[in-house]
Structures are given as C-alpha cells and as structure tokens.
Amino acid sequence: MKVIRTVADMGEEALAIIRSSKSYGFVPTMGALHEGHVSLIRRAANENDIVAVSIFVNPTQFNENDDFEKYPRNIEADLALAEEAGADIVFNPEPEDMFSDKRDTLVMPNKLTNHLCGLSRGKGHFIGVCTVVSKLFNIIRPEKAYFGQKDAQQALIIQRMVHDLNFPVKIEICPIIREDDGLALSSRNVRIPENMRHEALSLSRALTHGKALIEDGATNAPEVINAMCEKVIEAGDVEIDYIDIVSTETLEDVAEIDDLVLLAGAIKVGGVRLIDNMLAAPAGK
Ligand code: PAF
C-alpha cells in the first residue's frame, strides 16, 4: 500500500491509474477508522482493481473549533486497518496543501441543507464537506466513490452535487454498521464516557421504536416523533439536537407517513454528538 502525502504526488498517481484503464474506487474518510470504514474499503476493493482511501480531518467542515481539535486521530492504526481492508493507496495530505490562504472558492449545496444537521450544525458544515469532497474527486479522479448511509444527509447532498455539477464519478451508498447492542459505528464513539453507554444507545432504541410503529400502521409523523423523543428522554442525561421524520428525497418534514421515510436523529451524550438514522415504510410499501 502506498501512502501519498502531497496533492501533486496524488495527482500524478491518479493520472497513471487512469492511463492503466484499471477500475478505480475511492473511500473518503477523516481517519479514526472503524468497522464502518472497513466495510466501505472492503466493498470498494471487491468492486475495483485499485482503491484509494483519503485520510484528512477537514477543518472547513467543523464549526466548533473544539470539535475539530478533539476529533480522534491515529494515523498509524488507520494505515494498518486500511491496508488490511484492501486499500492500495492512502492519501493523507497536510491541511496547508489542501487549503491555501488565498482560497476563494466554495461549493455550496442549497435546499438539502435546510433540514436535520444543516439546521443544527449550520450550512457551513455541508459547504465544507462539498468543497473538500469536490477537491478530493478532482485530485483522486476515481470512477466510483463510497459513502456510508450513517451520514444520510451528507450522502444525499453529495449525490445531488455529483449530479448537478456533472462530476464523472458514481456514488455508492453503503449500509450502516452497528455494534451488537445497536450503536451505529462512528469515530466519535471512542469519546462516549464509559458510564453513558445506555444514554448513547437511546437514539438507536428510539429509531427502532419509530420504525416498528410505522411498520405497525402509525401514519401520524408528529406522534411517532414524540414517541421516539420519549425513548431518548427516558434514558436520562441526553440532550436532543433533533429527532425527525423526513422525505428520503428532499429531507423535508413529512406530516402523514404513506411511503418510505427517513427517521433521523442527533443527540449529545457526555458532550459527544451522535447521529443515526433508519428507513421505514408502512406495511406493503
Ligand atoms: O464523512 C466524512 O468522514 C467526511 O464528511 C468526508 C466525506 C470524508 C469529508 O471530509
């Protein structure tokens, strides 16, 4: 596995791969790799001759400096995991190489940021994501890129961006990987205080409950949202950022559930922000 640390070197490598006509997949990450990332890299390795993984903690997508500083970093463990999962290249640039002081261009998604994390983290978060992902696509030049369904809003926004801006890359969305107790894997999980596991699990419990209600015939979205919020509140020391039921295409709030919907939530447990989501449809849909 090659580790490439500059934009210029990655550009040359990408050109050589494209000229070789080998199939070429890409998994963008911010490091602190876990089984969720491993599943993306494995899938990319199964479907492509060459797999590039980026490890770059993107400063432009954090609005709280604190969260950026605290984001877990462990490059040596990440390189070992990426190689074991089947990566051929890890691109691990320095922030100054990715973002010069003179930069003046941003990629701005629009309506899809008016909901869920766009409301709580601000539009700036997704501008940071779209800008860095565009740059990574242009530097790495993959045919396919793999994203996780856990960041459902990010996945939808990236799909929209690729379509709207005609990026020549196919986006593959891969399922959420969970621990045995249901906690969705996230790089932030290592920061959950040990004694707050029950609280952290309240979000997946709430989503599972909401999904079951919908599958059993509940159609009133505000009532299902209330029932999900209760599941979180009964866990105790948890701050709800949002719990919502939205359209899978527009992310707009749904009032009456008569088709496939996205149940999505974000909570804070012991100062750690966790997100999760599930799809649900009424029986027969
Ligand atoms: O999902 C992530 O880890 C990040 O948002 C991404 C896509 C790597 C962009 O920094």
PDB file of C-alpha atoms and ligand atoms in Angstrom:
ATOM      1  CA  MET A   1       0.000   0.000   0.000  1.00  0.00           C
ATOM      2  CA  LYS A   2       1.317   3.432  -0.991  1.00  0.00           C
ATOM      3  CA  VAL A   3       0.973   6.384   1.374  1.00  0.00           C
ATOM      4  CA  ILE A   4       0.850   9.656  -0.571  1.00  0.00           C
ATOM      5  CA  ARG A   5       1.190  12.889   1.350  1.00  0.00           C
ATOM      6  CA  THR A   6       1.025  15.654  -1.253  1.00  0.00           C
ATOM      7  CA  VAL A   7      -1.644  16.832  -3.686  1.00  0.00           C
ATOM      8  CA  ALA A   8       0.926  16.910  -6.510  1.00  0.00           C
ATOM      9  CA  ASP A   9       2.024  13.287  -5.955  1.00  0.00           C
ATOM     10  CA  MET A  10      -1.593  12.101  -5.699  1.00  0.00           C
ATOM     11  CA  GLY A  11      -2.388  13.882  -8.983  1.00  0.00           C
ATOM     12  CA  GLU A  12       0.449  12.027 -10.744  1.00  0.00           C
ATOM     13  CA  GLU A  13      -0.611   8.704  -9.245  1.00  0.00           C
ATOM     14  CA  ALA A  14      -4.228   9.290 -10.329  1.00  0.00           C
ATOM     15  CA  LEU A  15      -3.130  10.002 -13.891  1.00  0.00           C
ATOM     16  CA  ALA A  16      -1.104   6.769 -14.003  1.00  0.00           C
ATOM     17  CA  ILE A  17      -4.091   4.762 -12.699  1.00  0.00           C
ATOM     18  CA  ILE A  18      -6.456   6.316 -15.256  1.00  0.00           C
ATOM     19  CA  ARG A  19      -3.963   5.572 -18.093  1.00  0.00           C
ATOM     20  CA  SER A  20      -3.737   1.939 -16.917  1.00  0.00           C
ATOM     21  CA  SER A  21      -7.517   1.568 -17.545  1.00  0.00           C
ATOM     22  CA  LYS A  22      -7.895  -0.234 -14.212  1.00  0.00           C
ATOM     23  CA  SER A  23     -11.191   0.181 -12.349  1.00  0.00           C
ATOM     24  CA  TYR A  24     -10.680   2.697  -9.577  1.00  0.00           C
ATOM     25  CA  GLY A  25     -12.658   3.260  -6.387  1.00  0.00           C
ATOM     26  CA  PHE A  26     -12.298   5.834  -3.622  1.00  0.00           C
ATOM     27  CA  VAL A  27     -13.294   5.958   0.050  1.00  0.00           C
ATOM     28  CA  PRO A  28     -13.067   9.441   1.615  1.00  0.00           C
ATOM     29  CA  THR A  29     -12.533   9.464   5.392  1.00  0.00           C
ATOM     30  CA  MET A  30     -11.379  11.718   8.187  1.00  0.00           C
ATOM     31  CA  GLY A  31      -9.442   8.849   9.770  1.00  0.00           C
ATOM     32  CA  ALA A  32     -10.086   7.217  13.165  1.00  0.00           C
ATOM     33  CA  LEU A  33     -11.108   4.271  11.034  1.00  0.00           C
ATOM     34  CA  HIS A  34     -13.559   1.712  12.423  1.00  0.00           C
ATOM     35  CA  GLU A  35     -15.506  -1.275  11.083  1.00  0.00           C
ATOM     36  CA  GLY A  36     -17.875   1.100   9.232  1.00  0.00           C
ATOM     37  CA  HIS A  37     -14.965   2.482   7.172  1.00  0.00           C
ATOM     38  CA  VAL A  38     -13.511  -1.006   6.825  1.00  0.00           C
ATOM     39  CA  SER A  39     -16.799  -2.187   5.282  1.00  0.00           C
ATOM     40  CA  LEU A  40     -16.619   0.656   2.723  1.00  0.00           C
ATOM     41  CA  ILE A  41     -12.983  -0.130   1.843  1.00  0.00           C
ATOM     42  CA  ARG A  42     -13.725  -3.871   1.570  1.00  0.00           C
ATOM     43  CA  ARG A  43     -16.657  -3.216  -0.750  1.00  0.00           C
ATOM     44  CA  ALA A  44     -14.537  -0.842  -2.858  1.00  0.00           C
ATOM     45  CA  ALA A  45     -11.781  -3.489  -3.015  1.00  0.00           C
ATOM     46  CA  ASN A  46     -14.292  -6.129  -4.153  1.00  0.00           C
ATOM     47  CA  GLU A  47     -15.587  -3.912  -6.930  1.00  0.00           C
ATOM     48  CA  ASN A  48     -12.373  -2.252  -8.184  1.00  0.00           C
ATOM     49  CA  ASP A  49      -8.789  -3.067  -9.229  1.00  0.00           C
ATOM     50  CA  ILE A  50      -7.401  -0.069  -7.334  1.00  0.00           C
ATOM     51  CA  VAL A  51      -8.764   1.514  -4.140  1.00  0.00           C
ATOM     52  CA  ALA A  52      -7.676   4.891  -2.799  1.00  0.00           C
ATOM     53  CA  VAL A  53      -8.625   5.987   0.717  1.00  0.00           C
ATOM     54  CA  SER A  54      -8.204   9.579   1.862  1.00  0.00           C
ATOM     55  CA  ILE A  55      -7.481  10.352   5.499  1.00  0.00           C
ATOM     56  CA  PHE A  56      -7.931  14.065   6.039  1.00  0.00           C
ATOM     57  CA  VAL A  57      -9.577  15.787   9.008  1.00  0.00           C
ATOM     58  CA  ASN A  58     -11.179  18.605   7.064  1.00  0.00           C
ATOM     59  CA  PRO A  59     -11.000  21.797   9.152  1.00  0.00           C
ATOM     60  CA  THR A  60     -13.587  23.571   6.975  1.00  0.00           C
ATOM     61  CA  GLN A  61     -16.472  21.288   7.998  1.00  0.00           C
ATOM     62  CA  PHE A  62     -16.201  21.904  11.753  1.00  0.00           C
ATOM     63  CA  ASN A  63     -17.967  24.932  13.141  1.00  0.00           C
ATOM     64  CA  GLU A  64     -16.791  24.414  16.706  1.00  0.00           C
ATOM     65  CA  ASN A  65     -13.010  24.637  16.817  1.00  0.00           C
ATOM     66  CA  ASP A  66     -13.221  22.443  19.854  1.00  0.00           C
ATOM     67  CA  ASP A  67     -14.796  19.551  17.974  1.00  0.00           C
ATOM     68  CA  PHE A  68     -12.034  19.792  15.330  1.00  0.00           C
ATOM     69  CA  GLU A  69      -9.279  19.716  17.974  1.00  0.00           C
ATOM     70  CA  LYS A  70     -10.934  16.788  19.778  1.00  0.00           C
ATOM     71  CA  TYR A  71     -11.584  14.755  16.610  1.00  0.00           C
ATOM     72  CA  PRO A  72      -9.733  11.452  17.206  1.00  0.00           C
ATOM     73  CA  ARG A  73      -6.560  10.963  15.162  1.00  0.00           C
ATOM     74  CA  ASN A  74      -4.467   7.793  14.939  1.00  0.00           C
ATOM     75  CA  ILE A  75      -2.706   7.612  11.606  1.00  0.00           C
ATOM     76  CA  GLU A  76      -0.582   4.505  12.308  1.00  0.00           C
ATOM     77  CA  ALA A  77      -3.612   2.393  13.315  1.00  0.00           C
ATOM     78  CA  ASP A  78      -5.558   3.839  10.353  1.00  0.00           C
ATOM     79  CA  LEU A  79      -2.865   2.834   7.848  1.00  0.00           C
ATOM     80  CA  ALA A  80      -2.809  -0.714   9.207  1.00  0.00           C
ATOM     81  CA  LEU A  81      -6.616  -1.013   9.037  1.00  0.00           C
ATOM     82  CA  ALA A  82      -6.837   0.492   5.544  1.00  0.00           C
ATOM     83  CA  GLU A  83      -4.197  -1.912   4.219  1.00  0.00           C
ATOM     84  CA  GLU A  84      -5.849  -4.913   5.862  1.00  0.00           C
ATOM     85  CA  ALA A  85      -9.211  -3.928   4.353  1.00  0.00           C
ATOM     86  CA  GLY A  86      -7.735  -3.817   0.841  1.00  0.00           C
ATOM     87  CA  ALA A  87      -6.655  -0.202   0.173  1.00  0.00           C
ATOM     88  CA  ASP A  88      -3.882   0.245  -2.404  1.00  0.00           C
ATOM     89  CA  ILE A  89      -3.314   3.938  -1.746  1.00  0.00           C
ATOM     90  CA  VAL A  90      -3.834   6.173   1.265  1.00  0.00           C
ATOM     91  CA  PHE A  91      -3.874   9.896   0.505  1.00  0.00           C
ATOM     92  CA  ASN A  92      -3.017  11.781   3.717  1.00  0.00           C
ATOM     93  CA  PRO A  93      -2.308  15.432   2.861  1.00  0.00           C
ATOM     94  CA  GLU A  94      -1.430  18.350   5.145  1.00  0.00           C
ATOM     95  CA  PRO A  95      -4.189  20.983   5.632  1.00  0.00           C
ATOM     96  CA  GLU A  96      -1.948  23.717   4.105  1.00  0.00           C
ATOM     97  CA  ASP A  97      -1.541  21.660   0.952  1.00  0.00           C
ATOM     98  CA  MET A  98      -5.310  21.199   0.603  1.00  0.00           C
ATOM     99  CA  PHE A  99      -6.338  24.745   1.579  1.00  0.00           C
ATOM    100  CA  SER A 100      -4.084  27.674   0.699  1.00  0.00           C
ATOM    101  CA  ASP A 101      -4.530  31.049   2.437  1.00  0.00           C
ATOM    102  CA  LYS A 102      -5.585  32.507  -0.921  1.00  0.00           C
ATOM    103  CA  ARG A 103      -8.522  30.154  -1.439  1.00  0.00           C
ATOM    104  CA  ASP A 104     -11.694  31.905  -2.559  1.00  0.00           C
ATOM    105  CA  THR A 105     -13.992  29.201  -3.943  1.00  0.00           C
ATOM    106  CA  LEU A 106     -16.601  27.149  -2.129  1.00  0.00           C
ATOM    107  CA  VAL A 107     -19.080  24.518  -3.263  1.00  0.00           C
ATOM    108  CA  MET A 108     -22.452  25.384  -1.746  1.00  0.00           C
ATOM    109  CA  PRO A 109     -25.341  22.943  -1.560  1.00  0.00           C
ATOM    110  CA  ASN A 110     -28.688  24.643  -1.109  1.00  0.00           C
ATOM    111  CA  LYS A 111     -32.135  23.295  -0.144  1.00  0.00           C
ATOM    112  CA  LEU A 112     -30.959  19.944   1.191  1.00  0.00           C
ATOM    113  CA  THR A 113     -29.071  21.799   3.927  1.00  0.00           C
ATOM    114  CA  ASN A 114     -32.267  23.394   5.302  1.00  0.00           C
ATOM    115  CA  HIS A 115     -33.022  20.314   7.413  1.00  0.00           C
ATOM    116  CA  LEU A 116     -31.591  17.945  10.052  1.00  0.00           C
ATOM    117  CA  CYS A 117     -27.847  18.565  10.628  1.00  0.00           C
ATOM    118  CA  GLY A 118     -27.968  21.583   8.321  1.00  0.00           C
ATOM    119  CA  LEU A 119     -30.104  23.327  10.948  1.00  0.00           C
ATOM    120  CA  SER A 120     -28.065  22.343  13.971  1.00  0.00           C
ATOM    121  CA  ARG A 121     -24.527  22.403  12.526  1.00  0.00           C
ATOM    122  CA  GLY A 122     -25.259  25.208  10.058  1.00  0.00           C
ATOM    123  CA  LYS A 123     -24.991  25.328   6.265  1.00  0.00           C
ATOM    124  CA  GLY A 124     -21.241  25.929   6.661  1.00  0.00           C
ATOM    125  CA  HIS A 125     -20.742  22.290   7.629  1.00  0.00           C
ATOM    126  CA  PHE A 126     -22.058  20.997   4.313  1.00  0.00           C
ATOM    127  CA  ILE A 127     -20.275  23.740   2.358  1.00  0.00           C
ATOM    128  CA  GLY A 128     -17.073  22.450   3.981  1.00  0.00           C
ATOM    129  CA  VAL A 129     -17.972  18.847   3.118  1.00  0.00           C
ATOM    130  CA  CYS A 130     -18.917  19.590  -0.510  1.00  0.00           C
ATOM    131  CA  THR A 131     -15.847  21.746  -1.057  1.00  0.00           C
ATOM    132  CA  VAL A 132     -13.413  19.157   0.282  1.00  0.00           C
ATOM    133  CA  VAL A 133     -15.158  16.233  -1.455  1.00  0.00           C
ATOM    134  CA  SER A 134     -15.056  18.153  -4.772  1.00  0.00           C
ATOM    135  CA  LYS A 135     -11.354  18.764  -4.293  1.00  0.00           C
ATOM    136  CA  LEU A 136     -10.752  15.107  -3.405  1.00  0.00           C
ATOM    137  CA  PHE A 137     -12.687  13.968  -6.501  1.00  0.00           C
ATOM    138  CA  ASN A 138     -10.585  16.295  -8.668  1.00  0.00           C
ATOM    139  CA  ILE A 139      -7.280  15.220  -7.112  1.00  0.00           C
ATOM    140  CA  ILE A 140      -8.006  11.466  -6.889  1.00  0.00           C
ATOM    141  CA  ARG A 141     -10.213  11.194 -10.000  1.00  0.00           C
ATOM    142  CA  PRO A 142     -11.990   7.936  -9.077  1.00  0.00           C
ATOM    143  CA  GLU A 143     -14.684   6.188 -11.117  1.00  0.00           C
ATOM    144  CA  LYS A 144     -16.666   5.247  -8.008  1.00  0.00           C
ATOM    145  CA  ALA A 145     -16.779   6.748  -4.514  1.00  0.00           C
ATOM    146  CA  TYR A 146     -18.194   5.029  -1.416  1.00  0.00           C
ATOM    147  CA  PHE A 147     -20.094   6.813   1.363  1.00  0.00           C
ATOM    148  CA  GLY A 148     -21.920   5.487   4.429  1.00  0.00           C
ATOM    149  CA  GLN A 149     -25.685   5.701   4.959  1.00  0.00           C
ATOM    150  CA  LYS A 150     -24.990   6.716   8.574  1.00  0.00           C
ATOM    151  CA  ASP A 151     -24.420  10.255   7.285  1.00  0.00           C
ATOM    152  CA  ALA A 152     -27.668  10.067   5.296  1.00  0.00           C
ATOM    153  CA  GLN A 153     -27.921  13.817   4.680  1.00  0.00           C
ATOM    154  CA  GLN A 154     -24.284  14.025   3.588  1.00  0.00           C
ATOM    155  CA  ALA A 155     -24.803  11.077   1.218  1.00  0.00           C
ATOM    156  CA  LEU A 156     -27.846  12.714  -0.377  1.00  0.00           C
ATOM    157  CA  ILE A 157     -26.120  16.093  -0.689  1.00  0.00           C
ATOM    158  CA  ILE A 158     -23.052  14.501  -2.331  1.00  0.00           C
ATOM    159  CA  GLN A 159     -25.260  12.551  -4.774  1.00  0.00           C
ATOM    160  CA  ARG A 160     -27.055  15.799  -5.667  1.00  0.00           C
ATOM    161  CA  MET A 161     -23.762  17.680  -6.059  1.00  0.00           C
ATOM    162  CA  VAL A 162     -22.305  14.994  -8.332  1.00  0.00           C
ATOM    163  CA  HIS A 163     -25.438  15.129 -10.472  1.00  0.00           C
ATOM    164  CA  ASP A 164     -25.742  18.929 -10.519  1.00  0.00           C
ATOM    165  CA  LEU A 165     -22.047  19.585 -11.258  1.00  0.00           C
ATOM    166  CA  ASN A 166     -21.548  16.590 -13.597  1.00  0.00           C
ATOM    167  CA  PHE A 167     -18.702  15.016 -11.661  1.00  0.00           C
ATOM    168  CA  PRO A 168     -17.697  11.876 -13.606  1.00  0.00           C
ATOM    169  CA  VAL A 169     -17.946   9.635 -10.534  1.00  0.00           C
ATOM    170  CA  LYS A 170     -20.562   7.082  -9.460  1.00  0.00           C
ATOM    171  CA  ILE A 171     -21.641   7.346  -5.817  1.00  0.00           C
ATOM    172  CA  GLU A 172     -22.254   4.129  -3.885  1.00  0.00           C
ATOM    173  CA  ILE A 173     -24.070   4.352  -0.538  1.00  0.00           C
ATOM    174  CA  CYS A 174     -23.265   1.531   1.901  1.00  0.00           C
ATOM    175  CA  PRO A 175     -25.321   0.332   4.904  1.00  0.00           C
ATOM    176  CA  ILE A 176     -24.788   1.484   8.488  1.00  0.00           C
ATOM    177  CA  ILE A 177     -22.600  -0.877  10.521  1.00  0.00           C
ATOM    178  CA  ARG A 178     -23.730  -1.301  14.147  1.00  0.00           C
ATOM    179  CA  GLU A 179     -22.245  -2.798  17.274  1.00  0.00           C
ATOM    180  CA  ASP A 180     -24.072  -5.848  18.700  1.00  0.00           C
ATOM    181  CA  ASP A 181     -26.098  -3.606  21.015  1.00  0.00           C
ATOM    182  CA  GLY A 182     -27.253  -1.423  18.085  1.00  0.00           C
ATOM    183  CA  LEU A 183     -24.918   1.590  18.414  1.00  0.00           C
ATOM    184  CA  ALA A 184     -24.084   2.918  14.956  1.00  0.00           C
ATOM    185  CA  LEU A 185     -20.318   2.921  14.462  1.00  0.00           C
ATOM    186  CA  SER A 186     -18.751   6.368  14.459  1.00  0.00           C
ATOM    187  CA  SER A 187     -15.263   7.772  15.009  1.00  0.00           C
ATOM    188  CA  ARG A 188     -16.772   9.837  17.817  1.00  0.00           C
ATOM    189  CA  ASN A 189     -17.847   6.724  19.796  1.00  0.00           C
ATOM    190  CA  VAL A 190     -14.404   6.473  21.447  1.00  0.00           C
ATOM    191  CA  ARG A 191     -15.240   9.752  23.227  1.00  0.00           C
ATOM    192  CA  ILE A 192     -18.526   8.495  24.773  1.00  0.00           C
ATOM    193  CA  PRO A 193     -17.960   8.294  28.562  1.00  0.00           C
ATOM    194  CA  GLU A 194     -17.861   4.617  29.597  1.00  0.00           C
ATOM    195  CA  ASN A 195     -20.745   5.024  32.033  1.00  0.00           C
ATOM    196  CA  MET A 196     -23.008   6.606  29.388  1.00  0.00           C
ATOM    197  CA  ARG A 197     -23.486   3.680  27.014  1.00  0.00           C
ATOM    198  CA  HIS A 198     -27.181   3.358  27.952  1.00  0.00           C
ATOM    199  CA  GLU A 199     -27.730   7.038  27.116  1.00  0.00           C
ATOM    200  CA  ALA A 200     -25.799   6.715  23.827  1.00  0.00           C
ATOM    201  CA  LEU A 201     -27.974   3.760  22.835  1.00  0.00           C
ATOM    202  CA  SER A 202     -31.178   5.746  23.380  1.00  0.00           C
ATOM    203  CA  LEU A 203     -31.011   7.077  19.808  1.00  0.00           C
ATOM    204  CA  SER A 204     -30.928   3.687  18.070  1.00  0.00           C
ATOM    205  CA  ARG A 205     -33.611   2.457  20.528  1.00  0.00           C
ATOM    206  CA  ALA A 206     -35.802   5.442  19.598  1.00  0.00           C
ATOM    207  CA  LEU A 207     -35.334   4.942  15.856  1.00  0.00           C
ATOM    208  CA  THR A 208     -36.046   1.206  16.145  1.00  0.00           C
ATOM    209  CA  HIS A 209     -39.218   2.047  18.087  1.00  0.00           C
ATOM    210  CA  GLY A 210     -40.331   4.623  15.495  1.00  0.00           C
ATOM    211  CA  LYS A 211     -39.665   2.185  12.657  1.00  0.00           C
ATOM    212  CA  ALA A 212     -41.742  -0.514  14.395  1.00  0.00           C
ATOM    213  CA  LEU A 213     -44.628   1.934  14.959  1.00  0.00           C
ATOM    214  CA  ILE A 214     -44.647   2.869  11.251  1.00  0.00           C
ATOM    215  CA  GLU A 215     -44.471  -0.769  10.158  1.00  0.00           C
ATOM    216  CA  ASP A 216     -47.382  -1.493  12.525  1.00  0.00           C
ATOM    217  CA  GLY A 217     -49.532   1.164  10.862  1.00  0.00           C
ATOM    218  CA  ALA A 218     -48.769   4.515  12.548  1.00  0.00           C
ATOM    219  CA  THR A 219     -49.108   7.282   9.954  1.00  0.00           C
ATOM    220  CA  ASN A 220     -49.060  10.489  12.001  1.00  0.00           C
ATOM    221  CA  ALA A 221     -45.425  11.670  11.880  1.00  0.00           C
ATOM    222  CA  PRO A 222     -45.560  14.137  14.835  1.00  0.00           C
ATOM    223  CA  GLU A 223     -46.958  11.344  17.054  1.00  0.00           C
ATOM    224  CA  VAL A 224     -44.202   8.938  16.015  1.00  0.00           C
ATOM    225  CA  ILE A 225     -41.593  11.679  16.588  1.00  0.00           C
ATOM    226  CA  ASN A 226     -42.982  12.253  20.109  1.00  0.00           C
ATOM    227  CA  ALA A 227     -42.804   8.542  20.843  1.00  0.00           C
ATOM    228  CA  MET A 228     -39.166   8.481  19.662  1.00  0.00           C
ATOM    229  CA  CYS A 229     -38.287  11.565  21.749  1.00  0.00           C
ATOM    230  CA  GLU A 230     -39.770   9.865  24.833  1.00  0.00           C
ATOM    231  CA  LYS A 231     -37.449   6.888  24.337  1.00  0.00           C
ATOM    232  CA  VAL A 232     -34.469   9.249  24.345  1.00  0.00           C
ATOM    233  CA  ILE A 233     -35.711  11.330  27.282  1.00  0.00           C
ATOM    234  CA  GLU A 234     -36.307   8.250  29.456  1.00  0.00           C
ATOM    235  CA  ALA A 235     -32.584   7.424  29.129  1.00  0.00           C
ATOM    236  CA  GLY A 236     -31.821  10.430  31.347  1.00  0.00           C
ATOM    237  CA  ASP A 237     -28.792  12.602  30.733  1.00  0.00           C
ATOM    238  CA  VAL A 238     -29.168  13.138  26.978  1.00  0.00           C
ATOM    239  CA  GLU A 239     -29.572  16.352  25.005  1.00  0.00           C
ATOM    240  CA  ILE A 240     -31.761  16.024  21.905  1.00  0.00           C
ATOM    241  CA  ASP A 241     -30.498  18.004  18.946  1.00  0.00           C
ATOM    242  CA  TYR A 242     -33.249  16.761  16.631  1.00  0.00           C
ATOM    243  CA  ILE A 243     -35.437  13.709  16.034  1.00  0.00           C
ATOM    244  CA  ASP A 244     -37.299  13.940  12.761  1.00  0.00           C
ATOM    245  CA  ILE A 245     -39.167  12.050  10.048  1.00  0.00           C
ATOM    246  CA  VAL A 246     -38.379  13.366   6.588  1.00  0.00           C
ATOM    247  CA  SER A 247     -38.713  12.635   2.890  1.00  0.00           C
ATOM    248  CA  THR A 248     -35.906  10.414   1.581  1.00  0.00           C
ATOM    249  CA  GLU A 249     -35.592  12.663  -1.486  1.00  0.00           C
ATOM    250  CA  THR A 250     -35.985  16.242  -0.241  1.00  0.00           C
ATOM    251  CA  LEU A 251     -35.388  15.812   3.512  1.00  0.00           C
ATOM    252  CA  GLU A 252     -38.487  17.943   4.085  1.00  0.00           C
ATOM    253  CA  ASP A 253     -40.654  17.116   7.105  1.00  0.00           C
ATOM    254  CA  VAL A 254     -43.341  14.537   6.441  1.00  0.00           C
ATOM    255  CA  ALA A 255     -46.753  15.001   8.120  1.00  0.00           C
ATOM    256  CA  GLU A 256     -48.556  11.829   7.011  1.00  0.00           C
ATOM    257  CA  ILE A 257     -46.486   8.667   6.509  1.00  0.00           C
ATOM    258  CA  ASP A 258     -47.724   6.873   3.387  1.00  0.00           C
ATOM    259  CA  ASP A 259     -44.425   5.899   1.769  1.00  0.00           C
ATOM    260  CA  LEU A 260     -40.757   5.230   2.552  1.00  0.00           C
ATOM    261  CA  VAL A 261     -39.438   7.835   5.048  1.00  0.00           C
ATOM    262  CA  LEU A 262     -36.153   8.602   6.766  1.00  0.00           C
ATOM    263  CA  LEU A 263     -36.149   8.605  10.575  1.00  0.00           C
ATOM    264  CA  ALA A 264     -33.142  10.648  11.642  1.00  0.00           C
ATOM    265  CA  GLY A 265     -31.790  11.899  14.926  1.00  0.00           C
ATOM    266  CA  ALA A 266     -28.877  13.657  16.580  1.00  0.00           C
ATOM    267  CA  ILE A 267     -28.213  13.684  20.338  1.00  0.00           C
ATOM    268  CA  LYS A 268     -25.448  14.804  22.669  1.00  0.00           C
ATOM    269  CA  VAL A 269     -24.210  12.383  25.296  1.00  0.00           C
ATOM    270  CA  GLY A 270     -21.428  13.439  27.687  1.00  0.00           C
ATOM    271  CA  GLY A 271     -20.529  16.266  25.290  1.00  0.00           C
ATOM    272  CA  VAL A 272     -20.314  13.915  22.279  1.00  0.00           C
ATOM    273  CA  ARG A 273     -22.641  14.495  19.337  1.00  0.00           C
ATOM    274  CA  LEU A 274     -24.045  11.279  17.858  1.00  0.00           C
ATOM    275  CA  ILE A 275     -26.213  10.860  14.757  1.00  0.00           C
ATOM    276  CA  ASP A 276     -28.128   7.868  13.455  1.00  0.00           C
ATOM    277  CA  ASN A 277     -30.980   7.097  11.051  1.00  0.00           C
ATOM    278  CA  MET A 278     -33.240   4.316   9.774  1.00  0.00           C
ATOM    279  CA  LEU A 279     -35.525   3.937   6.779  1.00  0.00           C
ATOM    280  CA  ALA A 280     -39.120   2.861   7.396  1.00  0.00           C
ATOM    281  CA  ALA A 281     -42.181   2.258   5.245  1.00  0.00           C
ATOM    282  CA  PRO A 282     -45.784   1.341   6.036  1.00  0.00           C
ATOM    283  CA  ALA A 283     -46.512  -2.380   5.513  1.00  0.00           C
ATOM    284  CA  GLY A 284     -46.936  -3.207   1.830  1.00  0.00           C
ATOM    285  CA  LYS A 285     -44.976  -0.128   0.605  1.00  0.00           C
TER     286      LYS A 285
HETATM  287  O1  PAF B   1     -17.913  11.543   6.228  1.00  0.00           O
HETATM  288  C1  PAF B   1     -16.767  12.002   6.445  1.00  0.00           C
HETATM  289  O2  PAF B   1     -15.910  11.396   7.103  1.00  0.00           O
HETATM  290  C2  PAF B   1     -16.420  13.378   5.894  1.00  0.00           C
HETATM  291  O3  PAF B   1     -17.508  14.240   5.945  1.00  0.00           O
HETATM  292  C3  PAF B   1     -15.814  13.326   4.475  1.00  0.00           C
HETATM  293  C4  PAF B   1     -16.811  12.788   3.466  1.00  0.00           C
HETATM  294  C5  PAF B   1     -14.578  12.441   4.483  1.00  0.00           C
HETATM  295  C6  PAF B   1     -15.406  14.728   4.029  1.00  0.00           C
HETATM  296  O4  PAF B   1     -14.447  15.288   4.892  1.00  0.00           O
END
